[in-house]
XYZ file of C-alpha atoms in Angstrom:
229
model
C 0.000 0.000 0.000
C 1.046 3.564 -0.684
C 0.614 6.384 1.868
C -2.201 7.752 -0.297
C -4.195 4.536 0.369
C -4.300 4.928 4.144
C -7.598 6.830 4.005
C -9.274 3.550 2.999
C -8.797 1.943 6.406
C -11.543 3.844 8.234
C -14.368 3.302 5.698
C -13.263 -0.296 5.130
C -13.356 -0.986 8.860
C -16.909 0.360 9.092
C -17.923 -1.694 6.056
C -16.599 -4.965 7.479
C -17.844 -4.355 11.021
C -21.409 -5.409 10.146
C -20.462 -8.333 7.891
C -19.782 -11.987 8.596
C -17.751 -14.259 6.322
C -17.311 -18.013 6.254
C -13.785 -18.036 4.810
C -11.002 -15.765 3.575
C -11.986 -16.005 -0.090
C -15.430 -14.610 0.634
C -13.811 -11.723 2.514
C -11.428 -10.955 -0.356
C -14.256 -11.021 -2.915
C -16.348 -8.659 -0.817
C -13.477 -6.188 -0.425
C -12.761 -6.237 -4.158
C -16.401 -5.557 -5.024
C -16.514 -2.764 -2.459
C -13.451 -1.092 -3.992
C -14.819 -1.425 -7.522
C -18.089 0.279 -6.558
C -16.334 3.348 -5.159
C -16.296 6.440 -7.381
C -13.430 8.829 -7.994
C -14.704 11.475 -5.582
C -14.244 9.074 -2.659
C -10.524 8.701 -3.318
C -10.025 12.396 -4.079
C -11.746 13.586 -0.904
C -9.959 10.960 1.160
C -6.531 12.026 -0.086
C -7.296 15.708 0.519
C -8.514 14.971 4.041
C -5.424 12.921 4.806
C -3.101 15.659 3.515
C -4.922 18.312 5.522
C -4.604 16.291 8.717
C -0.931 15.689 8.025
C -0.279 19.399 7.522
C -2.013 20.239 10.810
C -0.047 17.642 12.760
C 2.203 18.781 15.650
C 5.307 17.566 13.803
C 4.749 20.038 10.975
C 4.231 22.871 13.451
C 7.404 22.025 15.390
C 9.462 21.891 12.226
C 8.548 25.488 11.488
C 7.568 24.673 7.896
C 3.993 25.830 7.648
C 1.960 24.322 4.789
C 0.267 26.286 2.075
C -2.801 27.441 4.023
C -3.242 31.051 2.993
C -2.969 33.286 -0.021
C -0.040 35.060 1.628
C 2.224 32.040 1.155
C 1.289 31.781 -2.504
C 1.911 35.475 -3.088
C 5.291 35.185 -1.389
C 6.183 32.268 -3.624
C 5.115 34.239 -6.683
C 7.138 37.298 -5.728
C 10.273 35.442 -4.643
C 10.395 32.528 -7.086
C 8.210 33.190 -10.110
C 9.422 36.755 -10.574
C 13.038 35.574 -10.721
C 12.231 32.667 -13.010
C 10.249 34.762 -15.496
C 12.747 37.642 -15.608
C 13.197 38.541 -19.262
C 10.793 35.822 -20.403
C 9.446 38.173 -23.084
C 12.562 37.410 -25.127
C 12.385 33.629 -24.791
C 11.703 31.317 -27.703
C 9.740 28.490 -26.135
C 10.392 24.998 -27.403
C 8.451 21.912 -26.355
C 11.232 20.921 -23.973
C 11.272 24.407 -22.445
C 7.539 24.282 -21.775
C 7.879 20.892 -20.094
C 10.682 22.210 -17.894
C 8.606 25.207 -16.807
C 5.640 23.015 -15.926
C 7.859 20.539 -14.077
C 9.447 23.334 -12.046
C 6.053 24.761 -11.105
C 4.744 21.350 -10.050
C 7.844 20.819 -7.938
C 7.350 24.172 -6.195
C 3.694 23.428 -5.459
C 4.595 20.056 -4.011
C 7.231 21.682 -1.820
C 4.712 24.212 -0.511
C 2.127 21.512 0.140
C 4.736 19.091 1.504
C 3.591 16.386 -0.918
C 6.246 13.943 -2.017
C 6.224 12.058 -5.294
C 6.261 8.913 -3.169
C 2.730 9.784 -2.016
C 1.457 8.899 -5.509
C -0.546 12.131 -5.839
C -0.952 13.330 -9.418
C -0.112 16.848 -10.558
C -3.788 17.464 -11.348
C -4.719 16.601 -7.764
C -2.018 18.938 -6.464
C -3.412 21.813 -8.524
C -6.942 21.059 -7.349
C -5.682 21.196 -3.783
C -4.070 24.590 -4.425
C -7.356 25.870 -5.858
C -9.184 24.585 -2.783
C -6.771 26.451 -0.490
C -6.172 29.795 -2.204
C -8.411 29.887 -5.271
C -7.670 29.723 -8.973
C -4.087 30.626 -9.891
C -2.650 31.338 -13.323
C -0.184 28.631 -14.412
C 3.406 29.733 -14.744
C 3.548 28.784 -18.415
C 0.437 30.876 -19.095
C 2.138 33.839 -17.410
C 5.133 33.506 -19.716
C 2.879 33.319 -22.773
C 0.812 36.304 -21.678
C 3.903 38.449 -21.135
C 5.308 37.502 -24.531
C 2.028 38.338 -26.248
C 1.754 41.630 -24.377
C 5.295 42.574 -25.357
C 4.548 41.791 -29.006
C 1.583 44.161 -28.904
C 3.657 46.849 -27.190
C 6.427 46.642 -29.785
C 4.019 46.556 -32.725
C 2.242 49.828 -31.936
C 5.502 51.780 -31.519
C 8.092 52.608 -34.157
C 11.355 51.498 -32.629
C 14.454 49.438 -33.262
C 12.785 46.475 -31.544
C 9.958 46.571 -34.070
C 12.417 46.697 -36.960
C 14.314 43.693 -35.634
C 11.168 41.761 -34.802
C 9.285 42.298 -38.052
C 12.178 42.916 -40.424
C 13.469 40.515 -43.031
C 17.034 39.468 -43.740
C 18.203 39.136 -47.312
C 19.627 35.869 -48.520
C 18.647 32.219 -48.603
C 17.688 30.087 -45.662
C 19.879 27.157 -44.724
C 18.936 23.635 -45.647
C 17.035 21.317 -43.374
C 14.512 22.041 -40.711
C 14.541 25.661 -39.615
C 14.909 26.660 -35.996
C 11.831 27.968 -34.267
C 11.829 31.747 -34.253
C 10.450 34.075 -31.593
C 7.440 34.998 -33.725
C 6.613 31.338 -34.299
C 5.412 31.140 -30.692
C 3.081 34.092 -31.229
C 1.650 32.627 -34.430
C 1.244 29.204 -32.830
C -0.565 30.479 -29.722
C -2.910 32.814 -31.591
C -3.414 30.745 -34.741
C -2.911 33.850 -36.896
C -0.485 34.835 -39.641
C 1.997 37.653 -39.130
C 0.107 40.227 -41.204
C -3.084 39.604 -39.212
C -1.147 39.762 -35.968
C 0.242 43.182 -36.807
C -3.222 44.521 -37.644
C -4.781 43.002 -34.525
C -2.110 44.392 -32.206
C -2.960 47.969 -33.180
C -6.268 47.643 -31.290
C -5.178 47.543 -27.649
C -8.461 46.368 -26.123
C -8.909 43.583 -28.657
C -5.274 42.546 -28.269
C -5.633 42.309 -24.475
C -8.557 39.936 -24.916
C -6.591 37.961 -27.489
C -3.643 37.798 -25.110
C -5.716 36.437 -22.228
C -7.429 33.792 -24.356
C -4.269 32.693 -26.180
C -2.146 32.458 -23.031
C -4.444 29.870 -21.457
C -4.853 27.852 -24.637
C -2.500 24.933 -25.202
C -2.634 23.913 -28.879
C -2.153 20.249 -29.652
C 1.168 19.660 -31.328
C 1.072 17.574 -34.507
C 2.641 14.153 -34.255
C 5.746 13.742 -36.377
C 6.530 10.270 -37.594
C 10.107 9.015 -37.696
C 9.761 7.145 -40.960
């Protein structure tokens, strides 16, 4: 059994207290049927209750490491960790591996704040649901990076500057052979689903571009599968 299965003992004890069995096989069959009839909410609520009791235990208070129980802790994490991580993220060119690293780092930070180990067999989705239950809905770190990149694109587009010339300019000559490296603007086109000429026209309207930024930052387009044949 994993530590995340310990919440089963109480309900199972109450279930078996009023039953009588002739042999061990009948007991095993009854327990298996009981587990199969349980829905997902039973396990989710049991794990959350177990984690909450663990965080309120005297050992956690003596250690001085308070769990994530208030919005103040989350704000402190955002100001001390996320702000350093996302410094200059407007200039990043996000690859698939970069996005996975950002998500993995955020999940690791949330688990540290909640004091949930990977050995507890708690999924990342359950960890995020627990964060929402404690402090409310939070913007994912990857969505923050996307939103800041999109906002910077709109800022550069509506002003005549050297940054706009570099960003939207073209270099003379031929492109090298083989697959081309992903450019900075490729992220913007991928997240919005728009061509460059439409992006430039859309960015001139600030209100519409803000709405486009918010919707595109939270959207995760499905990447096409590339065969190795």
